[in-house]
mmCIF file of C-alpha atoms in Angstrom:
data_model
loop_
_atom_site.group_PDB
_atom_site.id
_atom_site.type_symbol
_atom_site.label_atom_id
_atom_site.label_comp_id
_atom_site.label_asym_id
_atom_site.label_seq_id
_atom_site.Cartn_x
_atom_site.Cartn_y
_atom_site.Cartn_z
ATOM 1 C CA MET G 30 47.199 41.583 -33.467
ATOM 2 C CA ARG G 31 45.402 38.253 -33.833
ATOM 3 C CA VAL G 32 44.759 38.119 -30.073
ATOM 4 C CA ARG G 33 43.280 41.610 -30.143
ATOM 5 C CA SER G 34 41.097 40.721 -33.118
ATOM 6 C CA ALA G 35 39.865 37.547 -31.446
ATOM 7 C CA LEU G 36 39.095 39.422 -28.242
ATOM 8 C CA ALA G 37 37.227 42.086 -30.168
ATOM 9 C CA LEU G 38 35.175 39.400 -31.897
ATOM 10 C CA ILE G 39 34.295 37.727 -28.579
ATOM 11 C CA LEU G 40 33.218 41.046 -27.073
ATOM 12 C CA ALA G 41 31.202 41.904 -30.167
ATOM 13 C CA LEU G 42 29.444 38.539 -30.101
ATOM 14 C CA ALA G 43 28.672 38.933 -26.387
ATOM 15 C CA GLY G 44 27.261 42.389 -26.995
ATOM 16 C CA ALA G 45 25.151 41.134 -29.877
ATOM 17 C CA ALA G 46 23.795 38.288 -27.742
ATOM 18 C CA ALA G 47 22.859 40.692 -24.965
ATOM 19 C CA ALA G 48 21.110 42.983 -27.448
ATOM 20 C CA GLU G 49 18.984 40.253 -29.079
ATOM 21 C CA PRO G 50 15.263 40.536 -28.320
ATOM 22 C CA ALA G 51 14.051 38.239 -25.562
ATOM 23 C CA GLN G 52 11.706 35.414 -26.504
ATOM 24 C CA ILE G 53 8.812 35.855 -24.095
ATOM 25 C CA GLY G 54 6.436 33.219 -25.437
ATOM 26 C CA PRO G 55 2.805 32.764 -24.342
ATOM 27 C CA ARG G 56 3.184 31.992 -20.640
ATOM 28 C CA PRO G 57 3.458 35.558 -19.258
ATOM 29 C CA PHE G 58 0.335 36.546 -21.183
ATOM 30 C CA HIS G 59 -1.498 33.485 -19.871
ATOM 31 C CA LEU G 60 -0.618 34.609 -16.341
ATOM 32 C CA VAL G 61 -1.891 38.118 -17.081
ATOM 33 C CA ASP G 62 -5.152 36.665 -18.426
ATOM 34 C CA THR G 63 -5.671 34.721 -15.178
ATOM 35 C CA MET G 64 -5.049 37.704 -12.861
ATOM 36 C CA LYS G 65 -7.765 39.256 -10.767
ATOM 37 C CA PRO G 66 -9.271 42.204 -12.702
ATOM 38 C CA GLY G 67 -7.853 45.596 -11.740
ATOM 39 C CA PRO G 68 -5.317 48.310 -12.589
ATOM 40 C CA LEU G 69 -2.306 45.973 -12.509
ATOM 41 C CA GLN G 70 -3.884 43.538 -14.926
ATOM 42 C CA ASP G 71 -4.825 46.438 -17.203
ATOM 43 C CA ARG G 72 -1.279 47.804 -17.090
ATOM 44 C CA LEU G 73 0.308 44.451 -17.919
ATOM 45 C CA LYS G 74 -2.218 43.712 -20.656
ATOM 46 C CA ALA G 75 -1.269 47.002 -22.276
ATOM 47 C CA CYS G 76 2.300 45.712 -22.734
ATOM 48 C CA GLY G 77 1.204 43.386 -25.517
ATOM 49 C CA ALA G 78 3.028 40.671 -27.408
ATOM 50 C CA ASP G 79 4.079 42.876 -30.317
ATOM 51 C CA ARG G 80 6.496 45.147 -28.443
ATOM 52 C CA PRO G 81 10.215 44.298 -28.171
ATOM 53 C CA TYR G 82 11.403 42.697 -24.932
ATOM 54 C CA VAL G 83 15.045 42.788 -23.840
ATOM 55 C CA ALA G 84 17.140 41.069 -21.187
ATOM 56 C CA LYS G 85 16.911 42.528 -17.687
ATOM 57 C CA GLN G 86 19.065 41.992 -14.590
ATOM 58 C CA PHE G 87 15.837 42.026 -12.566
ATOM 59 C CA SER G 88 15.168 38.662 -14.241
ATOM 60 C CA ILE G 89 17.423 36.065 -12.594
ATOM 61 C CA SER G 90 17.484 32.514 -13.900
ATOM 62 C CA HIS G 91 17.008 29.938 -11.139
ATOM 63 C CA ARG G 92 19.002 26.827 -12.128
ATOM 64 C CA GLY G 93 18.407 27.592 -15.823
ATOM 65 C CA ALA G 94 14.765 27.200 -16.821
ATOM 66 C CA PRO G 95 13.688 24.143 -14.797
ATOM 67 C CA LEU G 96 9.972 24.526 -15.310
ATOM 68 C CA GLN G 97 10.683 22.865 -18.659
ATOM 69 C CA PHE G 98 14.358 21.848 -18.937
ATOM 70 C CA PRO G 99 16.444 19.718 -16.540
ATOM 71 C CA GLU G 100 18.142 22.086 -14.121
ATOM 72 C CA HIS G 101 21.742 23.221 -14.474
ATOM 73 C CA THR G 102 22.049 21.999 -18.036
ATOM 74 C CA ARG G 103 23.435 23.760 -21.075
ATOM 75 C CA GLU G 104 19.983 23.653 -22.625
ATOM 76 C CA GLY G 105 18.385 25.249 -19.570
ATOM 77 C CA VAL G 106 20.934 28.069 -19.565
ATOM 78 C CA LEU G 107 20.360 28.733 -23.247
ATOM 79 C CA ALA G 108 16.605 28.826 -22.655
ATOM 80 C CA ALA G 109 17.016 31.241 -19.748
ATOM 81 C CA ALA G 110 19.159 33.581 -21.839
ATOM 82 C CA ARG G 111 16.690 33.465 -24.720
ATOM 83 C CA MET G 112 13.930 34.375 -22.266
ATOM 84 C CA GLY G 113 15.841 37.475 -21.227
ATOM 85 C CA ALA G 114 17.392 36.497 -17.916
ATOM 86 C CA GLY G 115 20.104 39.081 -17.312
ATOM 87 C CA ILE G 116 21.741 37.003 -14.581
ATOM 88 C CA ILE G 117 22.040 33.209 -14.734
ATOM 89 C CA GLU G 118 22.706 30.890 -11.798
ATOM 90 C CA CYS G 119 25.017 27.930 -11.344
ATOM 91 C CA ASP G 120 24.826 26.152 -7.997
ATOM 92 C CA VAL G 121 28.423 25.081 -7.455
ATOM 93 C CA THR G 122 29.673 21.942 -5.764
ATOM 94 C CA PHE G 123 32.753 19.730 -6.157
ATOM 95 C CA THR G 124 33.667 16.294 -7.472
ATOM 96 C CA ARG G 125 35.944 13.696 -5.920
ATOM 97 C CA ASP G 126 38.888 15.199 -7.808
ATOM 98 C CA ARG G 127 37.918 18.666 -6.518
ATOM 99 C CA GLN G 128 36.567 20.036 -9.778
ATOM 100 C CA LEU G 129 33.618 22.424 -9.632
ATOM 101 C CA VAL G 130 30.330 21.484 -11.294
ATOM 102 C CA CYS G 131 26.795 22.866 -11.505
ATOM 103 C CA ARG G 132 24.380 20.935 -9.255
ATOM 104 C CA HIS G 133 21.721 22.191 -6.865
ATOM 105 C CA ALA G 134 23.158 20.083 -4.054
ATOM 106 C CA GLN G 135 26.271 18.033 -3.594
ATOM 107 C CA CYS G 136 24.204 14.910 -3.047
ATOM 108 C CA ASP G 137 21.329 15.142 -5.527
ATOM 109 C CA LEU G 138 22.601 12.966 -8.376
ATOM 110 C CA HIS G 139 20.093 10.231 -7.513
ATOM 111 C CA THR G 140 17.192 12.630 -8.177
ATOM 112 C CA THR G 141 18.644 14.763 -11.012
ATOM 113 C CA THR G 142 20.557 12.249 -13.172
ATOM 114 C CA ASP G 143 20.420 8.672 -14.429
ATOM 115 C CA ILE G 144 23.186 7.499 -12.067
ATOM 116 C CA LEU G 145 21.045 4.813 -10.405
ATOM 117 C CA ALA G 146 20.419 3.218 -13.795
ATOM 118 C CA ARG G 147 24.183 3.058 -14.427
ATOM 119 C CA PRO G 148 25.432 0.094 -12.325
ATOM 120 C CA GLU G 149 29.121 0.971 -12.658
ATOM 121 C CA LEU G 150 28.489 4.481 -11.294
ATOM 122 C CA ALA G 151 25.652 3.601 -8.922
ATOM 123 C CA ALA G 152 28.140 1.348 -7.129
ATOM 124 C CA LYS G 153 30.107 4.471 -6.202
ATOM 125 C CA CYS G 154 27.124 6.190 -4.516
ATOM 126 C CA THR G 155 27.344 7.042 -0.833
ATOM 127 C CA ALA G 156 24.147 5.035 -0.256
ATOM 128 C CA PRO G 157 22.594 2.631 -2.805
ATOM 129 C CA PHE G 158 18.953 2.615 -3.846
ATOM 130 C CA THR G 159 16.698 1.022 -1.242
ATOM 131 C CA PRO G 160 13.061 0.446 -2.230
ATOM 132 C CA ALA G 161 10.141 1.413 -0.057
ATOM 133 C CA ASP G 162 8.708 -1.268 2.201
ATOM 134 C CA PRO G 163 4.973 -0.699 2.807
ATOM 135 C CA ALA G 164 4.964 -3.329 5.540
ATOM 136 C CA THR G 165 7.414 -1.405 7.729
ATOM 137 C CA GLY G 166 6.743 2.129 6.471
ATOM 138 C CA ARG G 167 10.290 2.494 5.168
ATOM 139 C CA LYS G 168 10.602 5.087 2.405
ATOM 140 C CA ALA G 169 12.583 4.559 -0.780
ATOM 141 C CA SER G 170 15.978 6.247 -0.635
ATOM 142 C CA ALA G 171 19.419 6.675 -2.178
ATOM 143 C CA LYS G 172 22.296 9.119 -1.839
ATOM 144 C CA CYS G 173 24.623 9.873 -4.720
ATOM 145 C CA CYS G 174 27.010 12.819 -4.474
ATOM 146 C CA THR G 175 29.197 14.702 -6.894
ATOM 147 C CA SER G 176 32.053 13.942 -4.502
ATOM 148 C CA ASP G 177 31.492 10.227 -5.193
ATOM 149 C CA LEU G 178 32.637 10.737 -8.806
ATOM 150 C CA THR G 179 35.456 12.321 -10.750
ATOM 151 C CA LEU G 180 34.654 15.109 -13.172
ATOM 152 C CA ASP G 181 35.049 12.725 -16.114
ATOM 153 C CA GLU G 182 32.577 10.304 -14.540
ATOM 154 C CA PHE G 183 30.161 13.113 -13.728
ATOM 155 C CA LYS G 184 30.191 14.287 -17.323
ATOM 156 C CA THR G 185 28.993 10.884 -18.564
ATOM 157 C CA LEU G 186 25.731 11.186 -16.608
ATOM 158 C CA LYS G 187 22.488 12.151 -18.298
ATOM 159 C CA PRO G 188 20.325 14.726 -16.513
ATOM 160 C CA LYS G 189 16.659 14.286 -15.718
ATOM 161 C CA MET G 190 14.010 16.430 -14.100
ATOM 162 C CA ASP G 191 14.614 16.664 -10.348
ATOM 163 C CA ALA G 192 12.242 14.137 -8.777
ATOM 164 C CA ALA G 193 12.025 10.873 -6.846
ATOM 165 C CA ASP G 194 9.119 8.873 -5.443
ATOM 166 C CA PRO G 195 9.672 7.961 -1.770
ATOM 167 C CA GLU G 196 6.861 5.389 -1.987
ATOM 168 C CA ALA G 197 8.430 3.519 -4.910
ATOM 169 C CA THR G 198 9.098 -0.192 -4.600
ATOM 170 C CA THR G 199 11.086 -0.352 -7.851
ATOM 171 C CA LEU G 200 13.995 1.657 -9.192
ATOM 172 C CA GLY G 201 12.055 2.667 -12.272
ATOM 173 C CA ALA G 202 9.192 4.091 -10.243
ATOM 174 C CA TYR G 203 11.631 5.894 -7.950
ATOM 175 C CA MET G 204 13.344 7.646 -10.853
ATOM 176 C CA ASN G 205 10.277 8.392 -12.999
ATOM 177 C CA ALA G 206 8.471 10.791 -10.694
ATOM 178 C CA THR G 207 8.381 14.140 -12.517
ATOM 179 C CA PRO G 208 5.504 16.291 -11.168
ATOM 180 C CA ARG G 209 2.568 16.654 -13.561
ATOM 181 C CA TRP G 210 3.111 20.427 -13.824
ATOM 182 C CA ARG G 211 6.635 19.941 -15.187
ATOM 183 C CA THR G 212 7.566 17.915 -18.266
ATOM 184 C CA ASP G 213 10.021 15.261 -19.479
ATOM 185 C CA LEU G 214 9.659 16.401 -23.081
ATOM 186 C CA TYR G 215 13.068 18.132 -23.176
ATOM 187 C CA VAL G 216 15.166 15.667 -21.173
ATOM 188 C CA ASP G 217 16.696 13.732 -24.056
ATOM 189 C CA GLY G 218 19.908 15.323 -25.228
ATOM 190 C CA ALA G 219 20.294 17.643 -22.241
ATOM 191 C CA THR G 220 23.883 17.993 -21.002
ATOM 192 C CA LEU G 221 25.426 18.548 -17.587
ATOM 193 C CA MET G 222 27.901 21.377 -17.067
ATOM 194 C CA SER G 223 31.070 21.956 -15.154
ATOM 195 C CA HIS G 224 31.433 25.363 -13.543
ATOM 196 C CA GLN G 225 34.074 26.235 -16.138
ATOM 197 C CA GLU G 226 31.695 25.344 -18.985
ATOM 198 C CA TYR G 227 28.960 27.453 -17.382
ATOM 199 C CA ILE G 228 31.294 30.463 -17.247
ATOM 200 C CA ALA G 229 32.223 30.094 -20.908
ATOM 201 C CA LEU G 230 28.595 29.682 -21.981
ATOM 202 C CA VAL G 231 27.178 32.575 -19.961
ATOM 203 C CA ARG G 232 29.988 34.854 -21.115
ATOM 204 C CA SER G 233 29.258 33.943 -24.750
ATOM 205 C CA LEU G 234 25.618 34.880 -24.141
ATOM 206 C CA GLY G 235 26.502 38.324 -22.773
ATOM 207 C CA ARG G 236 24.868 37.680 -19.387
ATOM 208 C CA LYS G 237 26.045 38.062 -15.787
ATOM 209 C CA PHE G 238 26.858 35.298 -13.331
ATOM 210 C CA THR G 239 25.494 34.252 -9.962
ATOM 211 C CA PRO G 240 27.339 31.157 -8.729
ATOM 212 C CA GLU G 241 26.104 29.710 -5.445
ATOM 213 C CA LEU G 242 28.664 27.918 -3.280
ATOM 214 C CA LYS G 243 26.675 24.955 -2.000
ATOM 215 C CA ALA G 244 27.117 23.801 1.575
ATOM 216 C CA PRO G 245 29.168 20.588 1.561
ATOM 217 C CA GLU G 246 27.359 17.396 2.524
ATOM 218 C CA VAL G 247 30.616 15.626 3.337
ATOM 219 C CA PRO G 248 32.946 16.349 6.256
ATOM 220 C CA MET G 249 35.310 19.234 5.639
ATOM 221 C CA PRO G 250 38.223 19.380 5.095
ATOM 222 C CA PHE G 251 37.332 16.889 2.351
ATOM 223 C CA GLU G 252 39.803 14.009 2.438
ATOM 224 C CA GLY G 253 41.806 15.947 4.996
ATOM 225 C CA THR G 254 43.077 18.794 2.811
ATOM 226 C CA TYR G 255 40.249 20.512 0.918
ATOM 227 C CA THR G 256 38.985 23.175 3.311
ATOM 228 C CA GLN G 257 35.901 25.369 3.094
ATOM 229 C CA ASP G 258 38.102 28.395 2.455
ATOM 230 C CA ARG G 259 39.899 26.652 -0.406
ATOM 231 C CA TYR G 260 36.498 25.749 -1.858
ATOM 232 C CA ALA G 261 35.280 29.358 -1.589
ATOM 233 C CA GLN G 262 38.522 30.660 -3.082
ATOM 234 C CA GLN G 263 38.443 28.174 -5.961
ATOM 235 C CA LEU G 264 35.062 29.535 -7.024
ATOM 236 C CA ILE G 265 36.370 33.115 -7.245
ATOM 237 C CA ASP G 266 39.617 32.030 -8.898
ATOM 238 C CA ALA G 267 37.622 30.568 -11.788
ATOM 239 C CA TYR G 268 36.248 34.013 -12.692
ATOM 240 C CA ARG G 269 39.583 35.757 -12.335
ATOM 241 C CA GLU G 270 41.295 33.145 -14.510
ATOM 242 C CA ALA G 271 38.553 33.516 -17.125
ATOM 243 C CA GLY G 272 38.989 37.307 -17.135
ATOM 244 C CA ILE G 273 35.466 38.008 -15.875
ATOM 245 C CA PRO G 274 35.115 41.481 -14.271
ATOM 246 C CA PRO G 275 34.052 41.314 -10.591
ATOM 247 C CA GLU G 276 31.073 43.577 -11.306
ATOM 248 C CA ASP G 277 29.623 40.825 -13.523
ATOM 249 C CA VAL G 278 29.646 38.240 -10.730
ATOM 250 C CA PHE G 279 27.235 37.859 -7.806
ATOM 251 C CA PRO G 280 28.651 34.996 -5.693
ATOM 252 C CA GLN G 281 26.100 33.520 -3.299
ATOM 253 C CA SER G 282 26.073 31.347 -0.208
ATOM 254 C CA PHE G 283 23.663 30.270 2.516
ATOM 255 C CA GLN G 284 26.674 30.264 4.844
ATOM 256 C CA LEU G 285 27.491 33.728 6.146
ATOM 257 C CA ARG G 286 31.089 32.603 6.696
ATOM 258 C CA ASP G 287 31.566 32.300 2.924
ATOM 259 C CA VAL G 288 30.297 35.837 2.306
ATOM 260 C CA LEU G 289 32.583 37.167 5.031
ATOM 261 C CA TYR G 290 35.513 35.235 3.539
ATOM 262 C CA TRP G 291 34.945 36.838 0.137
ATOM 263 C CA LEU G 292 34.619 40.274 1.726
ATOM 264 C CA ALA G 293 37.939 39.812 3.522
ATOM 265 C CA LYS G 294 39.963 37.978 0.863
ATOM 266 C CA GLU G 295 38.315 39.020 -2.397
ATOM 267 C CA PRO G 296 36.682 42.404 -1.720
ATOM 268 C CA ALA G 297 36.162 43.238 -5.405
ATOM 269 C CA PHE G 298 33.956 40.140 -5.709
ATOM 270 C CA GLY G 299 32.724 40.281 -2.119
ATOM 271 C CA ARG G 300 31.028 43.638 -2.652
ATOM 272 C CA GLN G 301 28.402 41.847 -4.737
ATOM 273 C CA ALA G 302 28.230 38.689 -2.629
ATOM 274 C CA VAL G 303 24.709 37.547 -1.819
ATOM 275 C CA PHE G 304 23.832 36.148 1.604
ATOM 276 C CA LEU G 305 21.076 33.611 1.017
ATOM 277 C CA ASP G 306 18.862 33.590 4.095
ATOM 278 C CA ASP G 307 17.230 30.282 4.991
ATOM 279 C CA ARG G 308 17.066 30.861 8.732
ATOM 280 C CA ASP G 309 13.362 30.021 8.625
ATOM 281 C CA GLU G 310 14.548 26.412 8.195
ATOM 282 C CA THR G 311 17.863 26.421 10.047
ATOM 283 C CA ALA G 312 17.412 28.748 13.054
ATOM 284 C CA PRO G 313 14.875 27.531 15.643
ATOM 285 C CA GLY G 314 12.372 30.241 16.500
ATOM 286 C CA PHE G 315 13.235 32.463 13.549
ATOM 287 C CA ASP G 316 10.206 34.442 12.356
ATOM 288 C CA PRO G 317 10.458 37.106 9.612
ATOM 289 C CA MET G 318 7.553 38.926 11.229
ATOM 290 C CA ARG G 319 9.314 39.223 14.640
ATOM 291 C CA PRO G 320 12.595 41.188 14.650
ATOM 292 C CA GLU G 321 13.602 39.875 18.055
ATOM 293 C CA THR G 322 14.136 36.426 16.484
ATOM 294 C CA TRP G 323 16.679 37.636 13.899
ATOM 295 C CA ASN G 324 20.240 36.871 14.912
ATOM 296 C CA PRO G 325 22.147 38.548 13.432
ATOM 297 C CA GLY G 326 19.764 41.395 12.736
ATOM 298 C CA MET G 327 19.749 43.614 9.682
ATOM 299 C CA GLU G 328 22.007 46.319 11.121
ATOM 300 C CA ALA G 329 24.501 43.680 12.249
ATOM 301 C CA LEU G 330 24.613 42.097 8.797
ATOM 302 C CA ARG G 331 25.210 45.480 7.195
ATOM 303 C CA ALA G 332 27.930 46.275 9.731
ATOM 304 C CA GLN G 333 29.741 43.064 8.729
ATOM 305 C CA GLY G 334 29.790 44.227 5.125
ATOM 306 C CA VAL G 335 26.824 42.313 3.697
ATOM 307 C CA ARG G 336 25.189 44.363 0.957
ATOM 308 C CA ILE G 337 22.748 41.936 -0.681
ATOM 309 C CA LEU G 338 20.329 39.717 1.229
ATOM 310 C CA ALA G 339 18.269 37.029 -0.497
ATOM 311 C CA PRO G 340 15.448 35.271 1.380
ATOM 312 C CA PRO G 341 12.617 33.127 -0.023
ATOM 313 C CA LEU G 342 9.632 35.003 -1.448
ATOM 314 C CA TRP G 343 7.377 34.486 1.544
ATOM 315 C CA MET G 344 9.731 36.145 4.032
ATOM 316 C CA LEU G 345 9.445 39.491 2.243
ATOM 317 C CA VAL G 346 5.662 39.791 2.298
ATOM 318 C CA THR G 347 2.578 39.423 4.460
ATOM 319 C CA THR G 348 -1.085 40.406 4.180
ATOM 320 C CA ASP G 349 -2.990 43.321 5.696
ATOM 321 C CA ALA G 350 -6.521 43.377 7.119
ATOM 322 C CA GLN G 351 -7.968 43.424 3.592
ATOM 323 C CA ASN G 352 -5.853 40.417 2.531
ATOM 324 C CA ARG G 353 -3.694 42.588 0.294
ATOM 325 C CA ILE G 354 -0.052 41.605 -0.144
ATOM 326 C CA VAL G 355 2.252 44.086 1.626
ATOM 327 C CA PRO G 356 5.932 44.215 2.662
ATOM 328 C CA SER G 357 6.832 42.218 5.767
ATOM 329 C CA PRO G 358 8.661 43.594 8.825
ATOM 330 C CA TYR G 359 11.710 41.656 7.581
ATOM 331 C CA ALA G 360 11.626 43.458 4.236
ATOM 332 C CA ARG G 361 11.142 46.886 5.778
ATOM 333 C CA ALA G 362 13.976 46.380 8.257
ATOM 334 C CA ALA G 363 16.359 45.131 5.571
ATOM 335 C CA ARG G 364 15.777 48.156 3.377
ATOM 336 C CA ALA G 365 16.038 50.510 6.367
ATOM 337 C CA ALA G 366 19.442 48.995 7.140
ATOM 338 C CA GLY G 367 20.632 49.699 3.605
ATOM 339 C CA LEU G 368 20.515 46.111 2.371
ATOM 340 C CA ASP G 369 19.585 45.310 -1.219
ATOM 341 C CA LEU G 370 17.134 42.445 -1.597
ATOM 342 C CA ILE G 371 16.757 39.556 -4.033
ATOM 343 C CA ALA G 372 13.884 37.051 -3.765
ATOM 344 C CA TRP G 373 13.620 33.364 -4.680
ATOM 345 C CA SER G 374 11.981 31.613 -6.467
ATOM 346 C CA LEU G 375 9.007 32.545 -8.629
ATOM 347 C CA GLU G 376 7.191 29.698 -10.417
ATOM 348 C CA ARG G 377 8.843 27.093 -8.216
ATOM 349 C CA SER G 378 5.700 25.990 -6.381
ATOM 350 C CA GLY G 379 3.634 24.697 -9.277
ATOM 351 C CA PRO G 380 -0.019 25.722 -9.723
ATOM 352 C CA LEU G 381 -1.088 28.400 -7.228
ATOM 353 C CA LYS G 382 -4.710 27.321 -6.813
ATOM 354 C CA GLY G 383 -5.341 26.781 -3.105
ATOM 355 C CA GLY G 384 -2.604 29.000 -1.692
ATOM 356 C CA GLY G 385 0.515 28.378 -3.738
ATOM 357 C CA GLY G 386 2.567 26.147 -1.439
ATOM 358 C CA GLY G 387 5.549 26.996 0.738
ATOM 359 C CA TYR G 388 6.866 29.949 -1.238
ATOM 360 C CA TYR G 389 3.555 31.755 -0.629
ATOM 361 C CA ARG G 390 2.872 30.666 2.942
ATOM 362 C CA SER G 391 2.809 34.191 4.385
ATOM 363 C CA VAL G 392 0.271 35.445 1.820
ATOM 364 C CA ARG G 393 -1.861 32.330 1.373
ATOM 365 C CA PRO G 394 -5.173 34.206 1.897
ATOM 366 C CA ALA G 395 -4.370 36.335 -1.169
ATOM 367 C CA ILE G 396 -3.396 33.469 -3.498
ATOM 368 C CA ASP G 397 -5.917 31.437 -5.500
ATOM 369 C CA ARG G 398 -4.752 31.497 -9.148
ATOM 370 C CA ASP G 399 -1.557 31.420 -11.195
ATOM 371 C CA GLY G 400 -1.896 35.097 -12.130
ATOM 372 C CA ASP G 401 -1.316 35.985 -8.479
ATOM 373 C CA ALA G 402 2.390 35.367 -9.128
ATOM 374 C CA LEU G 403 2.413 38.663 -11.024
ATOM 375 C CA THR G 404 0.581 40.420 -8.201
ATOM 376 C CA LEU G 405 3.248 39.238 -5.772
ATOM 377 C CA LEU G 406 5.974 40.236 -8.221
ATOM 378 C CA ASP G 407 4.524 43.740 -8.427
ATOM 379 C CA VAL G 408 4.601 44.135 -4.631
ATOM 380 C CA LEU G 409 8.174 42.843 -4.501
ATOM 381 C CA HIS G 410 9.254 45.378 -7.100
ATOM 382 C CA GLY G 411 7.096 48.376 -6.300
ATOM 383 C CA GLU G 412 6.750 48.215 -2.502
ATOM 384 C CA VAL G 413 9.532 45.994 -1.187
ATOM 385 C CA GLY G 414 12.025 47.332 -3.726
ATOM 386 C CA VAL G 415 13.866 44.123 -4.620
ATOM 387 C CA ARG G 416 16.645 44.436 -7.191
ATOM 388 C CA GLY G 417 15.854 41.075 -8.758
ATOM 389 C CA VAL G 418 13.808 37.887 -8.546
ATOM 390 C CA PHE G 419 14.869 34.328 -9.284
ATOM 391 C CA SER G 420 12.428 32.409 -11.457
ATOM 392 C CA ASP G 421 12.125 28.868 -12.783
ATOM 393 C CA TRP G 422 10.700 30.438 -15.971
ATOM 394 C CA PRO G 423 12.620 33.695 -16.582
ATOM 395 C CA ALA G 424 10.288 34.868 -19.369
ATOM 396 C CA THR G 425 7.811 35.872 -16.651
ATOM 397 C CA THR G 426 10.206 38.119 -14.769
ATOM 398 C CA THR G 427 11.618 39.487 -18.037
ATOM 399 C CA PHE G 428 8.103 40.346 -19.220
ATOM 400 C CA TYR G 429 7.264 42.099 -15.955
ATOM 401 C CA ALA G 430 10.558 44.011 -15.829
ATOM 402 C CA ASN G 431 10.071 45.331 -19.359
ATOM 403 C CA CYS G 432 6.475 46.314 -18.654
ATOM 404 C CA VAL G 433 7.221 48.350 -15.527
ATOM 405 C CA GLY G 434 10.685 49.651 -16.412
ATOM 406 C CA ALA G 435 12.719 47.586 -13.948
ATOM 407 C CA GLU G 436 16.401 47.229 -14.710
#
């Protein structure tokens, strides 16, 4: 009876958390104010700050809320949930003792934590800090991996905003390189998370999960026994052991082999697996505007069982003769093949004045102000038909989803 009562309380608390109004804050309205005048701006202005906003699965938290909080921290996840992200991400990698933790990359501890300032742990790094040498042109560098540490050691690290200065000649300058459009105001007190802690936290918040199995940066099998398949299986096992329903989990990977493994070995979870497409960086000659460069193509992906495809923002859009943002050939072909689409990552590029950076490269002629992020978002939703968008500041996607009725 006690077990049933406790379970009922947990479910009630999760439901209450999911039903709480989202805290939108001023940023979405600032973006609306900076939009180009027109019907879309008028429509979004009509939403207003006084209406209730609720969590939406269209709003996907990218690494928490890293526009303001260190990524993959408890505090970032809490912020994302408060801003109405219906799905929250944990990039998953492994420690030396094969425990799963939330980090964007296996070997990013030198840019995302204080490890280099901790001599006893810095000594365990794959490559120590080397300062830049202006005389030779050598860049500053280091390489510290989760697989260099045990879980207990990892948990002693303090997170920082993801940044490093390759021109730095001192360790302090190398570490203190946060871009001006982010902030260090919320770094103190932030806490790293294991994958297990992320599952418990997101469940308590009544949100859904999107764990990304990061590509290993060490030879596999790791230490001769830990294979890629064991790694992929361990991720799924964590949700089963925690009693999380498969329909609440969207496992992701940039490696098609992982998606196919889940489809074959864990079909209940594999049905919602997300194939993250970065072939623009990994496949020579790949061009989202030229179907003949896609290998495999959209029909082939669908035939293998892939249901959800997630490319970067720019691959889903292009501009027409009037410099209006329109769906790309890639987007049209994916939808024609029956693939659902998710895009990444809004508000990752910093200020959009002057074209918006890499995430906007295909629509640069249409981008000259921060409000253009909402214009792009509207095309992704209304014309491309994406089911969700990752954002570094989920309040923006939550605001938009509530305004236009996206789920």
